[in-house]
């Protein structure tokens, strides 16, 4: 007699039953849909959402270098094309579908209602720069710190205050500190009259921001605490950063989803670029732009290397460069034949965050955003150094514009650097700076002293749509129209801060159109585009051919 322990005596019947089931299933013509014990293969993720981490480890993503790689980005990984665009791109049709075509909606970008200064080549807008004070009303103690490099966003319409301002502060040592406050703009005018929603200045406000009015903290500046980032390498040209700890030049902005974000420059780790060999020891001045639910990082733009940007995949991971490999660089180097040494030897740098802009007016009932009339814009600087000491002489302000839809083609860049009404350009005399200013001309006619310098140099840190738009919820903060006001946050002489309010239309006009894509026969653009300044006859200012003919 065979003895089995209590639990094992059921093993033999179980094995016999299992054998009967296997025999029955193998001989049956109709297979019962019982679940099988295998790993399930799930459907491919929707286009333009994510790439599995495992794929990133096994395969290097395409588009490594704009000048060496001419493969088109795989649409399903990088862009959320609509069906028509994907069909046209994959069917071997003309590359014109990926070019910045000059349609009627873009015409506003290329009109030039103002002439440039004949000495400095700047276009001067009628808008003023105003002061920003970091000292709130009724402070507990007098704040003697210096505030500079302001980055600004407007708050929702239902907020108690109008703006959020992050400023760098001057410290006793070399370390970097930044503070944040809520702020309001006060308006100084006759009898203290202010426009609807705006606050008239008090005498205390005027004592802090000046007789023209300005922006002032409404809450005490609060120190921003950002954990230090360990540097992988800090030697050679980057060794001096070890002596100035703290994060540098933060940027605050609204995301396309209505999230208030802050990006910190220098030694970025959570945000990076791929492949690893494309990275630099110090990374600065990156900017986000948002297309639907997707986020992109714009790394740089230059006359020789073109530009580079990537899509965020999550967890700080990004794709490699997604710039159309056939896109011709839009920025231009100063000609080596330029006789004025003040205009030569400049370098280009990204400066601000980006904003989404619809190229029609909010007040127009027929204005509807679409692919033809929606763009991104941002500020880039051309940095000029003193020819003797090689110190910063001036930061020239240019605006760049690119399509808001993949593949995000560059459309234009300012023909001339932009100055505000009370701003000057270092490198030229006051008389040259104000040569085209009517008020200065009148002063000289009266035998009085003309206008002088307003600052040695200024640099634009941020752009944001101004507070006060009706029903302005966070999700709309990154999008505006031509008649919306834009607030520019400006650093002054590494020691002060200011802002200007300008209609978006004024900032993105008088652009030079970008060449577009390189085609087999040349630029890939047929014909050209005529541009002339308003009120000028042909032959004096134009027409100017913006696109070379095939």
Short mmCIF file of C-alpha atoms in Angstrom, two decimals:
data_model
loop_
_atom_site.label_atom_id
_atom_site.label_comp_id
_atom_site.label_asym_id
_atom_site.label_seq_id
_atom_site.Cartn_x
_atom_site.Cartn_y
_atom_site.Cartn_z
CA UNK A 1 0.00 0.00 0.00
CA UNK A 2 1.31 3.41 -1.00
CA UNK A 3 1.10 6.07 1.68
CA UNK A 4 0.73 9.73 0.64
CA UNK A 5 0.68 12.69 3.00
CA UNK A 6 -2.77 14.36 3.33
CA UNK A 7 -2.07 17.17 0.77
CA UNK A 8 -0.24 14.95 -1.71
CA UNK A 9 -2.98 12.32 -2.06
CA UNK A 10 -4.85 14.69 -4.39
CA UNK A 11 -1.86 15.09 -6.74
CA UNK A 12 -2.51 11.92 -8.79
CA UNK A 13 -6.20 12.74 -9.53
CA UNK A 14 -5.19 16.30 -10.45
CA UNK A 15 -2.58 15.10 -12.93
CA UNK A 16 -5.06 12.70 -14.53
CA UNK A 17 -7.66 15.52 -14.87
CA UNK A 18 -5.08 17.86 -16.41
CA UNK A 19 -4.10 15.20 -18.98
CA UNK A 20 -7.77 14.76 -19.98
CA UNK A 21 -8.19 18.55 -20.46
CA UNK A 22 -5.06 18.83 -22.61
CA UNK A 23 -6.15 15.87 -24.77
CA UNK A 24 -9.63 17.32 -25.19
CA UNK A 25 -8.38 20.82 -26.19
CA UNK A 26 -5.84 19.49 -28.66
CA UNK A 27 -8.38 17.27 -30.42
CA UNK A 28 -11.27 19.73 -30.43
CA UNK A 29 -11.91 21.70 -33.61
CA UNK A 30 -13.45 24.61 -31.70
CA UNK A 31 -10.86 26.20 -29.45
CA UNK A 32 -12.19 27.57 -26.19
CA UNK A 33 -10.95 31.15 -25.63
CA UNK A 34 -9.26 30.50 -22.30
CA UNK A 35 -6.70 33.09 -21.27
CA UNK A 36 -3.10 32.12 -21.92
CA UNK A 37 -0.30 32.76 -19.45
CA UNK A 38 1.91 34.99 -21.66
CA UNK A 39 2.94 38.65 -21.51
CA UNK A 40 0.40 40.81 -23.32
CA UNK A 41 1.62 43.10 -26.14
CA UNK A 42 -0.16 46.41 -25.78
CA UNK A 43 -1.01 48.72 -28.65
CA UNK A 44 1.49 51.36 -29.79
CA UNK A 45 1.08 54.62 -27.83
CA UNK A 46 -0.78 57.43 -29.63
CA UNK A 47 1.33 59.58 -31.92
CA UNK A 48 3.25 62.43 -30.34
CA UNK A 49 2.82 61.37 -26.71
CA UNK A 50 5.78 59.30 -25.55
CA UNK A 51 8.61 56.97 -26.46
CA UNK A 52 9.20 53.96 -24.16
CA UNK A 53 12.37 54.32 -22.11
CA UNK A 54 13.53 50.92 -23.35
CA UNK A 55 13.61 52.20 -26.92
CA UNK A 56 15.74 55.17 -25.92
CA UNK A 57 18.35 52.80 -24.49
CA UNK A 58 18.46 50.60 -27.58
CA UNK A 59 18.26 53.13 -30.38
CA UNK A 60 19.71 56.57 -30.84
CA UNK A 61 17.05 58.91 -32.09
CA UNK A 62 17.60 60.45 -35.54
CA UNK A 63 18.51 64.04 -36.47
CA UNK A 64 21.86 64.30 -34.76
CA UNK A 65 23.17 67.34 -36.56
CA UNK A 66 21.41 69.77 -38.85
CA UNK A 67 24.37 70.10 -41.18
CA UNK A 68 25.12 66.37 -41.49
CA UNK A 69 21.80 64.56 -41.27
CA UNK A 70 19.06 65.07 -43.85
CA UNK A 71 16.49 62.57 -42.70
CA UNK A 72 13.05 63.89 -41.86
CA UNK A 73 11.97 63.42 -38.22
CA UNK A 74 9.66 60.43 -37.74
CA UNK A 75 6.25 62.01 -37.31
CA UNK A 76 4.87 59.39 -34.97
CA UNK A 77 7.59 60.08 -32.41
CA UNK A 78 7.99 63.81 -32.45
CA UNK A 79 5.02 65.71 -33.83
CA UNK A 80 1.28 65.47 -33.65
CA UNK A 81 0.65 66.08 -37.33
CA UNK A 82 -2.90 66.06 -38.55
CA UNK A 83 -3.78 63.41 -41.15
CA UNK A 84 -3.49 65.79 -44.11
CA UNK A 85 -0.01 66.98 -43.14
CA UNK A 86 1.20 63.45 -42.47
CA UNK A 87 -0.19 62.23 -45.80
CA UNK A 88 1.41 65.06 -47.77
CA UNK A 89 4.77 64.59 -46.05
CA UNK A 90 4.93 60.83 -46.49
CA UNK A 91 3.60 60.62 -50.03
CA UNK A 92 6.63 62.25 -51.61
CA UNK A 93 4.78 65.47 -52.41
CA UNK A 94 6.55 68.80 -52.69
CA UNK A 95 8.40 70.01 -49.62
CA UNK A 96 6.47 73.29 -49.78
CA UNK A 97 4.07 71.90 -47.13
CA UNK A 98 6.96 72.17 -44.65
CA UNK A 99 8.04 75.68 -45.64
CA UNK A 100 7.10 79.05 -44.16
CA UNK A 101 4.75 80.12 -46.96
CA UNK A 102 3.98 83.84 -46.97
CA UNK A 103 0.21 83.83 -46.71
CA UNK A 104 -1.92 86.96 -46.18
CA UNK A 105 -2.06 86.35 -42.43
CA UNK A 106 1.71 86.83 -42.22
CA UNK A 107 1.78 90.13 -44.11
CA UNK A 108 1.55 92.11 -40.85
CA UNK A 109 4.99 90.79 -39.88
CA UNK A 110 6.73 92.42 -42.83
CA UNK A 111 5.30 95.94 -42.76
CA UNK A 112 7.65 98.72 -41.67
CA UNK A 113 5.80 101.87 -40.54
CA UNK A 114 8.95 103.45 -39.01
CA UNK A 115 12.36 104.27 -40.40
CA UNK A 116 15.51 103.19 -38.57
CA UNK A 117 17.93 105.67 -37.03
CA UNK A 118 20.51 106.51 -39.71
CA UNK A 119 23.40 106.20 -37.24
CA UNK A 120 22.46 103.33 -34.93
CA UNK A 121 20.12 101.44 -37.32
CA UNK A 122 17.64 101.02 -34.44
CA UNK A 123 13.88 101.47 -34.68
CA UNK A 124 12.55 103.47 -31.75
CA UNK A 125 9.07 102.70 -30.46
CA UNK A 126 6.98 105.39 -28.67
CA UNK A 127 6.60 103.23 -25.54
CA UNK A 128 8.47 104.18 -22.36
CA UNK A 129 10.50 102.12 -19.94
CA UNK A 130 9.30 102.40 -16.32
CA UNK A 131 10.97 101.57 -13.03
CA UNK A 132 10.27 98.49 -10.91
CA UNK A 133 10.60 98.91 -7.15
CA UNK A 134 11.21 95.94 -4.87
CA UNK A 135 10.15 97.93 -1.82
CA UNK A 136 6.48 97.35 -0.87
CA UNK A 137 4.18 99.86 0.80
CA UNK A 138 4.57 100.11 4.58
CA UNK A 139 7.59 97.80 4.80
CA UNK A 140 8.65 96.52 8.20
CA UNK A 141 12.16 97.80 7.48
CA UNK A 142 13.74 99.69 4.62
CA UNK A 143 15.07 97.31 1.94
CA UNK A 144 18.37 98.67 0.66
CA UNK A 145 19.15 95.75 -1.65
CA UNK A 146 19.57 96.29 -5.37
CA UNK A 147 17.13 94.42 -7.64
CA UNK A 148 17.86 93.54 -11.26
CA UNK A 149 17.09 91.12 -14.12
CA UNK A 150 13.31 91.00 -13.56
CA UNK A 151 11.32 88.13 -15.03
CA UNK A 152 7.58 88.81 -14.98
CA UNK A 153 4.26 87.04 -15.53
CA UNK A 154 0.77 88.48 -15.20
CA UNK A 155 -1.60 86.86 -12.72
CA UNK A 156 -5.15 85.71 -13.51
CA UNK A 157 -7.89 88.34 -13.56
CA UNK A 158 -9.28 87.10 -10.23
CA UNK A 159 -5.98 87.53 -8.36
CA UNK A 160 -5.58 90.17 -5.69
CA UNK A 161 -2.51 91.59 -7.42
CA UNK A 162 -1.54 91.95 -11.08
CA UNK A 163 1.96 90.50 -11.54
CA UNK A 164 4.49 88.05 -10.19
CA UNK A 165 8.09 89.29 -10.35
CA UNK A 166 11.30 87.34 -9.74
CA UNK A 167 14.44 89.48 -9.47
CA UNK A 168 18.09 88.88 -8.84
CA UNK A 169 19.46 90.80 -5.89
CA UNK A 170 22.86 92.26 -5.20
CA UNK A 171 24.52 90.45 -2.29
CA UNK A 172 27.50 91.26 -0.10
CA UNK A 173 29.47 88.43 -1.69
CA UNK A 174 29.57 86.74 -5.08
CA UNK A 175 26.80 84.23 -4.45
CA UNK A 176 23.55 84.58 -6.36
CA UNK A 177 20.15 85.11 -4.75
CA UNK A 178 16.71 85.66 -6.20
CA UNK A 179 13.51 87.00 -4.65
CA UNK A 180 9.84 86.85 -5.60
CA UNK A 181 7.00 89.27 -4.97
CA UNK A 182 3.49 90.07 -6.18
CA UNK A 183 3.38 93.49 -7.80
CA UNK A 184 1.08 96.10 -9.31
CA UNK A 185 1.49 98.86 -11.87
CA UNK A 186 0.50 102.34 -10.81
CA UNK A 187 -0.28 105.09 -13.30
CA UNK A 188 0.82 108.67 -12.74
CA UNK A 189 -1.21 111.28 -14.56
CA UNK A 190 -3.11 114.51 -14.18
CA UNK A 191 -5.35 114.40 -11.11
CA UNK A 192 -4.44 110.75 -10.54
CA UNK A 193 -6.81 109.51 -13.25
CA UNK A 194 -6.17 105.90 -14.29
CA UNK A 195 -7.65 103.67 -16.95
CA UNK A 196 -10.19 100.99 -15.89
CA UNK A 197 -8.49 98.33 -13.81
CA UNK A 198 -5.33 100.39 -13.33
CA UNK A 199 -4.21 101.88 -10.04
CA UNK A 200 -3.33 105.58 -9.66
CA UNK A 201 0.04 106.22 -8.01
CA UNK A 202 0.19 107.52 -4.47
CA UNK A 203 2.86 109.97 -3.39
CA UNK A 204 4.67 107.08 -1.72
CA UNK A 205 4.56 105.12 -5.00
CA UNK A 206 6.02 108.06 -6.91
CA UNK A 207 8.82 108.34 -4.35
CA UNK A 208 9.82 104.76 -5.21
CA UNK A 209 9.09 104.39 -8.93
CA UNK A 210 9.36 107.98 -10.16
CA UNK A 211 6.96 110.63 -11.46
CA UNK A 212 6.01 108.60 -14.56
CA UNK A 213 4.66 105.72 -12.48
CA UNK A 214 5.84 102.14 -12.60
CA UNK A 215 5.63 98.70 -11.03
CA UNK A 216 6.00 98.10 -7.32
CA UNK A 217 6.01 95.03 -5.10
CA UNK A 218 2.74 94.67 -3.18
CA UNK A 219 4.13 91.90 -0.96
CA UNK A 220 7.53 91.73 0.75
CA UNK A 221 10.13 90.10 -1.54
CA UNK A 222 10.55 86.47 -0.52
CA UNK A 223 13.84 84.65 -0.98
CA UNK A 224 13.57 81.79 -3.48
CA UNK A 225 15.24 78.63 -2.30
CA UNK A 226 16.40 76.30 -5.06
CA UNK A 227 18.59 73.32 -4.05
CA UNK A 228 22.13 73.51 -5.46
CA UNK A 229 22.93 71.44 -8.52
CA UNK A 230 26.23 69.52 -8.47
CA UNK A 231 28.37 70.28 -11.50
CA UNK A 232 29.90 67.38 -13.41
CA UNK A 233 32.81 69.52 -14.51
CA UNK A 234 33.91 72.94 -13.27
CA UNK A 235 37.37 73.78 -14.61
CA UNK A 236 38.98 75.81 -17.34
CA UNK A 237 36.62 78.45 -18.72
CA UNK A 238 33.88 77.39 -16.30
CA UNK A 239 36.04 77.41 -13.15
CA UNK A 240 34.85 80.85 -12.07
CA UNK A 241 31.30 79.54 -11.61
CA UNK A 242 32.52 77.67 -8.53
CA UNK A 243 33.08 81.06 -6.89
CA UNK A 244 29.55 82.34 -7.57
CA UNK A 245 27.23 79.64 -6.20
CA UNK A 246 23.48 79.90 -6.55
CA UNK A 247 21.22 79.61 -9.57
CA UNK A 248 21.47 82.28 -12.23
CA UNK A 249 18.94 84.16 -14.32
CA UNK A 250 15.67 82.31 -13.64
CA UNK A 251 12.78 82.63 -16.10
CA UNK A 252 9.14 82.43 -15.05
CA UNK A 253 6.39 81.84 -17.60
CA UNK A 254 3.02 80.18 -18.15
CA UNK A 255 2.89 76.80 -19.85
CA UNK A 256 0.41 75.96 -22.57
CA UNK A 257 -1.69 74.17 -19.91
CA UNK A 258 -1.82 77.19 -17.60
CA UNK A 259 0.96 76.12 -15.23
CA UNK A 260 3.23 78.79 -13.72
CA UNK A 261 6.75 77.47 -14.32
CA UNK A 262 10.27 78.64 -13.49
CA UNK A 263 13.34 77.51 -15.39
CA UNK A 264 16.74 78.00 -13.80
CA UNK A 265 19.78 78.57 -15.98
CA UNK A 266 23.34 77.27 -15.48
CA UNK A 267 24.09 73.63 -14.71
CA UNK A 268 20.72 72.30 -15.80
CA UNK A 269 20.16 68.68 -14.87
CA UNK A 270 16.42 68.00 -14.96
CA UNK A 271 16.35 69.42 -18.48
CA UNK A 272 19.00 68.26 -20.88
CA UNK A 273 19.82 67.71 -24.53
CA UNK A 274 20.62 64.61 -26.52
CA UNK A 275 22.89 63.05 -27.59
CA UNK A 276 25.22 63.59 -24.59
CA UNK A 277 28.10 64.82 -26.76
CA UNK A 278 25.98 67.81 -27.82
CA UNK A 279 25.89 69.15 -24.26
CA UNK A 280 27.99 72.01 -22.88
CA UNK A 281 29.42 72.44 -19.37
CA UNK A 282 27.24 75.53 -18.91
CA UNK A 283 23.77 75.70 -20.46
CA UNK A 284 21.93 79.03 -20.49
CA UNK A 285 19.04 80.89 -22.04
CA UNK A 286 16.94 77.93 -23.12
CA UNK A 287 13.26 78.62 -23.74
CA UNK A 288 10.11 76.55 -23.80
CA UNK A 289 7.35 76.60 -26.37
CA UNK A 290 4.14 74.60 -26.20
CA UNK A 291 2.10 72.98 -28.94
CA UNK A 292 -1.09 71.45 -27.60
CA UNK A 293 -0.16 69.03 -24.83
CA UNK A 294 3.44 68.79 -26.06
CA UNK A 295 6.38 70.76 -24.68
CA UNK A 296 9.52 71.72 -26.59
CA UNK A 297 12.87 73.19 -25.56
CA UNK A 298 14.51 75.71 -27.89
CA UNK A 299 18.22 75.52 -27.14
CA UNK A 300 19.91 78.02 -29.43
CA UNK A 301 19.83 79.90 -32.70
CA UNK A 302 22.81 81.18 -34.67
CA UNK A 303 23.74 82.33 -38.19
CA UNK A 304 26.06 79.37 -38.89
CA UNK A 305 24.61 76.43 -37.02
CA UNK A 306 20.98 77.38 -37.48
CA UNK A 307 18.91 76.45 -34.48
CA UNK A 308 18.23 73.41 -32.35
CA UNK A 309 15.20 72.37 -30.34
CA UNK A 310 13.84 69.13 -28.92
CA UNK A 311 10.65 67.66 -27.55
CA UNK A 312 10.35 66.74 -23.88
CA UNK A 313 9.60 63.06 -23.40
CA UNK A 314 9.17 63.11 -19.63
CA UNK A 315 11.48 62.80 -16.66
CA UNK A 316 13.86 65.36 -18.14
CA UNK A 317 14.50 63.21 -21.23
CA UNK A 318 14.38 64.86 -24.63
CA UNK A 319 14.64 63.85 -28.24
CA UNK A 320 17.63 64.87 -30.30
CA UNK A 321 17.49 67.98 -32.45
CA UNK A 322 14.17 68.22 -34.31
CA UNK A 323 14.99 71.19 -36.51
CA UNK A 324 14.08 70.53 -40.12
CA UNK A 325 17.49 69.50 -41.54
CA UNK A 326 16.78 71.49 -44.72
CA UNK A 327 15.93 74.71 -42.87
CA UNK A 328 18.27 77.53 -43.88
CA UNK A 329 19.61 79.61 -40.92
CA UNK A 330 17.61 82.81 -40.53
CA UNK A 331 20.02 84.98 -38.54
CA UNK A 332 22.78 86.75 -40.42
CA UNK A 333 26.34 87.68 -39.56
CA UNK A 334 27.42 91.29 -39.84
CA UNK A 335 29.31 91.77 -43.07
CA UNK A 336 33.09 91.78 -42.77
CA UNK A 337 33.01 94.93 -44.90
CA UNK A 338 31.07 96.86 -42.23
CA UNK A 339 33.11 100.07 -41.67
CA UNK A 340 31.69 100.82 -38.20
CA UNK A 341 33.59 98.77 -35.57
CA UNK A 342 30.73 99.34 -33.12
CA UNK A 343 28.45 97.18 -35.30
CA UNK A 344 30.88 94.32 -35.83
CA UNK A 345 31.86 91.26 -33.82
CA UNK A 346 28.50 90.63 -32.18
CA UNK A 347 27.22 87.24 -31.05
CA UNK A 348 23.62 86.01 -30.92
CA UNK A 349 21.94 84.75 -27.75
CA UNK A 350 18.43 83.66 -26.85
CA UNK A 351 17.03 86.02 -24.24
CA UNK A 352 13.43 85.44 -23.14
CA UNK A 353 10.68 82.89 -22.92
CA UNK A 354 8.33 82.53 -25.89
CA UNK A 355 4.69 83.55 -26.34
CA UNK A 356 2.03 82.26 -28.70
CA UNK A 357 0.51 84.95 -30.93
CA UNK A 358 -2.55 84.98 -33.19
CA UNK A 359 -1.95 87.43 -36.07
CA UNK A 360 -5.27 89.22 -35.88
CA UNK A 361 -6.94 91.42 -33.28
CA UNK A 362 -8.87 90.20 -30.27
CA UNK A 363 -11.41 92.97 -30.92
CA UNK A 364 -12.16 91.50 -34.38
CA UNK A 365 -15.16 89.15 -34.19
CA UNK A 366 -13.87 87.31 -37.27
CA UNK A 367 -10.46 86.61 -35.70
CA UNK A 368 -10.14 82.86 -35.16
CA UNK A 369 -6.84 81.10 -34.45
CA UNK A 370 -5.73 78.66 -37.16
CA UNK A 371 -2.55 77.19 -38.62
CA UNK A 372 -2.09 80.09 -41.03
CA UNK A 373 -2.24 82.89 -38.47
CA UNK A 374 -0.71 81.44 -35.27
CA UNK A 375 2.99 81.82 -34.44
CA UNK A 376 5.46 81.91 -31.56
CA UNK A 377 7.71 84.88 -30.87
CA UNK A 378 10.59 85.62 -28.50
CA UNK A 379 13.48 88.04 -27.99
CA UNK A 380 17.05 87.30 -29.02
CA UNK A 381 20.01 89.52 -28.26
CA UNK A 382 22.94 90.47 -30.38
CA UNK A 383 25.66 91.05 -27.80
CA UNK A 384 28.40 93.52 -28.65
CA UNK A 385 31.62 93.86 -26.70
CA UNK A 386 33.80 96.89 -26.13
CA UNK A 387 36.66 96.76 -28.64
CA UNK A 388 39.25 97.63 -25.97
CA UNK A 389 38.25 95.99 -22.68
CA UNK A 390 36.03 93.30 -24.28
CA UNK A 391 33.27 94.07 -21.77
CA UNK A 392 29.57 94.08 -22.74
CA UNK A 393 28.83 97.27 -24.62
CA UNK A 394 25.17 96.69 -25.49
CA UNK A 395 22.55 94.00 -26.00
CA UNK A 396 20.56 94.69 -29.15
CA UNK A 397 16.94 93.52 -28.99
CA UNK A 398 15.56 91.52 -31.93
CA UNK A 399 12.35 89.53 -32.22
CA UNK A 400 12.18 86.13 -33.89
CA UNK A 401 8.97 84.49 -35.09
CA UNK A 402 8.33 80.85 -35.99
CA UNK A 403 5.32 78.75 -36.87
CA UNK A 404 3.18 77.39 -34.03
CA UNK A 405 2.70 74.10 -35.88
CA UNK A 406 5.14 71.31 -36.68
CA UNK A 407 7.76 71.37 -37.99
CA UNK A 408 7.83 74.86 -36.42
CA UNK A 409 9.54 76.61 -39.33
CA UNK A 410 11.32 79.90 -38.74
CA UNK A 411 9.40 82.76 -40.36
CA UNK A 412 11.23 86.00 -39.65
CA UNK A 413 13.54 88.11 -37.53
CA UNK A 414 13.58 91.87 -36.88
CA UNK A 415 15.34 93.78 -39.63
CA UNK A 416 16.49 96.36 -37.08
CA UNK A 417 17.13 96.24 -33.32
CA UNK A 418 14.34 97.74 -31.22
CA UNK A 419 14.65 100.59 -28.71
CA UNK A 420 12.01 102.08 -26.42
CA UNK A 421 11.26 105.78 -26.34
CA UNK A 422 13.60 106.62 -23.44
CA UNK A 423 16.31 104.03 -24.18
CA UNK A 424 19.72 104.61 -25.73
CA UNK A 425 22.25 102.43 -27.55
CA UNK A 426 25.79 102.43 -26.20
CA UNK A 427 28.54 103.04 -28.73
CA UNK A 428 27.01 106.16 -30.26
CA UNK A 429 26.82 109.71 -28.96
CA UNK A 430 23.60 111.11 -27.48
CA UNK A 431 23.23 113.30 -30.58
CA UNK A 432 23.38 110.22 -32.82
CA UNK A 433 21.00 108.26 -30.60
CA UNK A 434 18.38 111.02 -30.62
CA UNK A 435 18.91 112.19 -34.18
CA UNK A 436 15.42 111.08 -35.24
CA UNK A 437 13.62 112.11 -32.03
CA UNK A 438 11.21 115.03 -32.53
CA UNK A 439 11.42 116.18 -28.90
CA UNK A 440 15.22 116.24 -29.00
CA UNK A 441 15.19 118.17 -32.28
CA UNK A 442 12.93 120.79 -30.70
CA UNK A 443 15.22 121.12 -27.67
CA UNK A 444 18.20 121.78 -29.94
CA UNK A 445 16.24 124.36 -31.94
CA UNK A 446 15.58 126.21 -28.71
CA UNK A 447 19.28 126.25 -27.92
CA UNK A 448 18.81 123.88 -25.01
CA UNK A 449 20.82 120.79 -24.16
CA UNK A 450 19.64 117.67 -25.95
CA UNK A 451 18.76 114.36 -24.37
CA UNK A 452 21.48 112.23 -22.79
CA UNK A 453 22.01 108.57 -22.06
CA UNK A 454 19.26 106.67 -20.24
CA UNK A 455 21.45 103.64 -19.46
CA UNK A 456 24.75 102.12 -20.54
CA UNK A 457 23.08 98.89 -21.55
CA UNK A 458 19.79 97.10 -21.12
CA UNK A 459 18.83 93.49 -21.71
CA UNK A 460 15.42 91.89 -22.00
CA UNK A 461 14.82 89.02 -19.58
CA UNK A 462 11.17 88.11 -20.11
CA UNK A 463 8.01 88.80 -22.09
CA UNK A 464 4.44 88.22 -20.86
CA UNK A 465 0.96 89.24 -21.86
CA UNK A 466 -0.15 92.13 -19.67
CA UNK A 467 -2.64 91.89 -16.85
CA UNK A 468 -6.21 93.06 -17.41
CA UNK A 469 -7.56 90.92 -20.24
CA UNK A 470 -11.18 90.02 -19.57
CA UNK A 471 -11.68 86.44 -18.37
CA UNK A 472 -7.93 85.80 -18.55
CA UNK A 473 -7.64 82.35 -17.01
CA UNK A 474 -4.19 80.70 -16.55
CA UNK A 475 -4.65 78.38 -19.53
CA UNK A 476 -4.82 81.42 -21.86
CA UNK A 477 -1.89 83.32 -20.37
CA UNK A 478 0.57 82.06 -22.98
CA UNK A 479 -1.61 83.09 -25.97
CA UNK A 480 -2.44 86.57 -27.23
CA UNK A 481 -3.51 88.69 -30.19
CA UNK A 482 -2.01 91.62 -32.06
CA UNK A 483 -3.87 94.21 -29.99
CA UNK A 484 -2.87 92.64 -26.65
CA UNK A 485 -0.21 94.39 -24.60
CA UNK A 486 3.08 92.63 -23.84
CA UNK A 487 5.14 93.42 -20.74
CA UNK A 488 8.90 93.30 -21.26
CA UNK A 489 11.04 92.74 -18.15
CA UNK A 490 14.37 94.53 -18.58
CA UNK A 491 17.62 94.55 -16.62
CA UNK A 492 19.48 97.86 -16.42
CA UNK A 493 23.25 98.09 -16.06
CA UNK A 494 23.48 94.94 -13.88
CA UNK A 495 22.11 97.09 -11.10
CA UNK A 496 18.47 97.99 -11.79
CA UNK A 497 15.23 96.80 -13.33
CA UNK A 498 12.45 98.18 -15.48
CA UNK A 499 9.60 97.22 -17.78
CA UNK A 500 7.76 98.42 -20.86
CA UNK A 501 4.24 97.75 -22.13
CA UNK A 502 3.89 97.43 -25.90
CA UNK A 503 1.19 96.13 -28.22
CA UNK A 504 2.23 92.82 -29.70
CA UNK A 505 1.74 94.26 -33.20
CA UNK A 506 4.54 96.79 -32.58
CA UNK A 507 7.02 94.13 -31.55
CA UNK A 508 6.67 91.71 -34.46
CA UNK A 509 6.48 94.13 -37.39
CA UNK A 510 9.26 95.03 -39.82
CA UNK A 511 10.69 91.51 -39.91
CA UNK A 512 13.02 90.09 -42.51
CA UNK A 513 11.53 86.85 -43.82
CA UNK A 514 13.60 83.70 -43.35
CA UNK A 515 14.85 81.87 -46.46
CA UNK A 516 12.88 78.70 -45.72
CA UNK A 517 14.04 75.20 -46.71
CA UNK A 518 16.92 74.29 -48.96
CA UNK A 519 15.56 72.58 -52.05
CA UNK A 520 17.17 70.81 -54.95
CA UNK A 521 17.04 73.97 -57.02
CA UNK A 522 17.88 76.50 -54.36
CA UNK A 523 15.80 77.91 -51.52
CA UNK A 524 12.72 75.91 -52.43
CA UNK A 525 10.66 79.09 -52.55
CA UNK A 526 9.17 80.24 -55.81
CA UNK A 527 9.02 83.92 -56.63
CA UNK A 528 9.50 86.38 -53.82
CA UNK A 529 7.77 88.75 -51.47
CA UNK A 530 7.64 92.49 -51.88
CA UNK A 531 8.08 94.64 -48.81
CA UNK A 532 8.19 98.38 -48.44
CA UNK A 533 7.65 100.83 -45.64
CA UNK A 534 4.18 102.26 -45.44
CA UNK A 535 3.82 105.53 -47.30
CA UNK A 536 6.96 105.04 -49.36
CA UNK A 537 7.04 104.82 -53.14
CA UNK A 538 8.79 102.05 -54.99
CA UNK A 539 12.44 102.80 -55.57
CA UNK A 540 13.20 104.63 -52.34
CA UNK A 541 12.76 102.00 -49.64
CA UNK A 542 11.64 99.01 -51.67
CA UNK A 543 10.65 96.68 -53.02
CA UNK A 544 13.11 94.29 -51.38
CA UNK A 545 13.27 90.68 -52.48
CA UNK A 546 13.10 88.60 -49.34
CA UNK A 547 13.31 85.19 -50.94
CA UNK A 548 15.89 84.35 -53.60
CA UNK A 549 14.36 83.04 -56.80
CA UNK A 550 14.91 79.45 -57.89
#
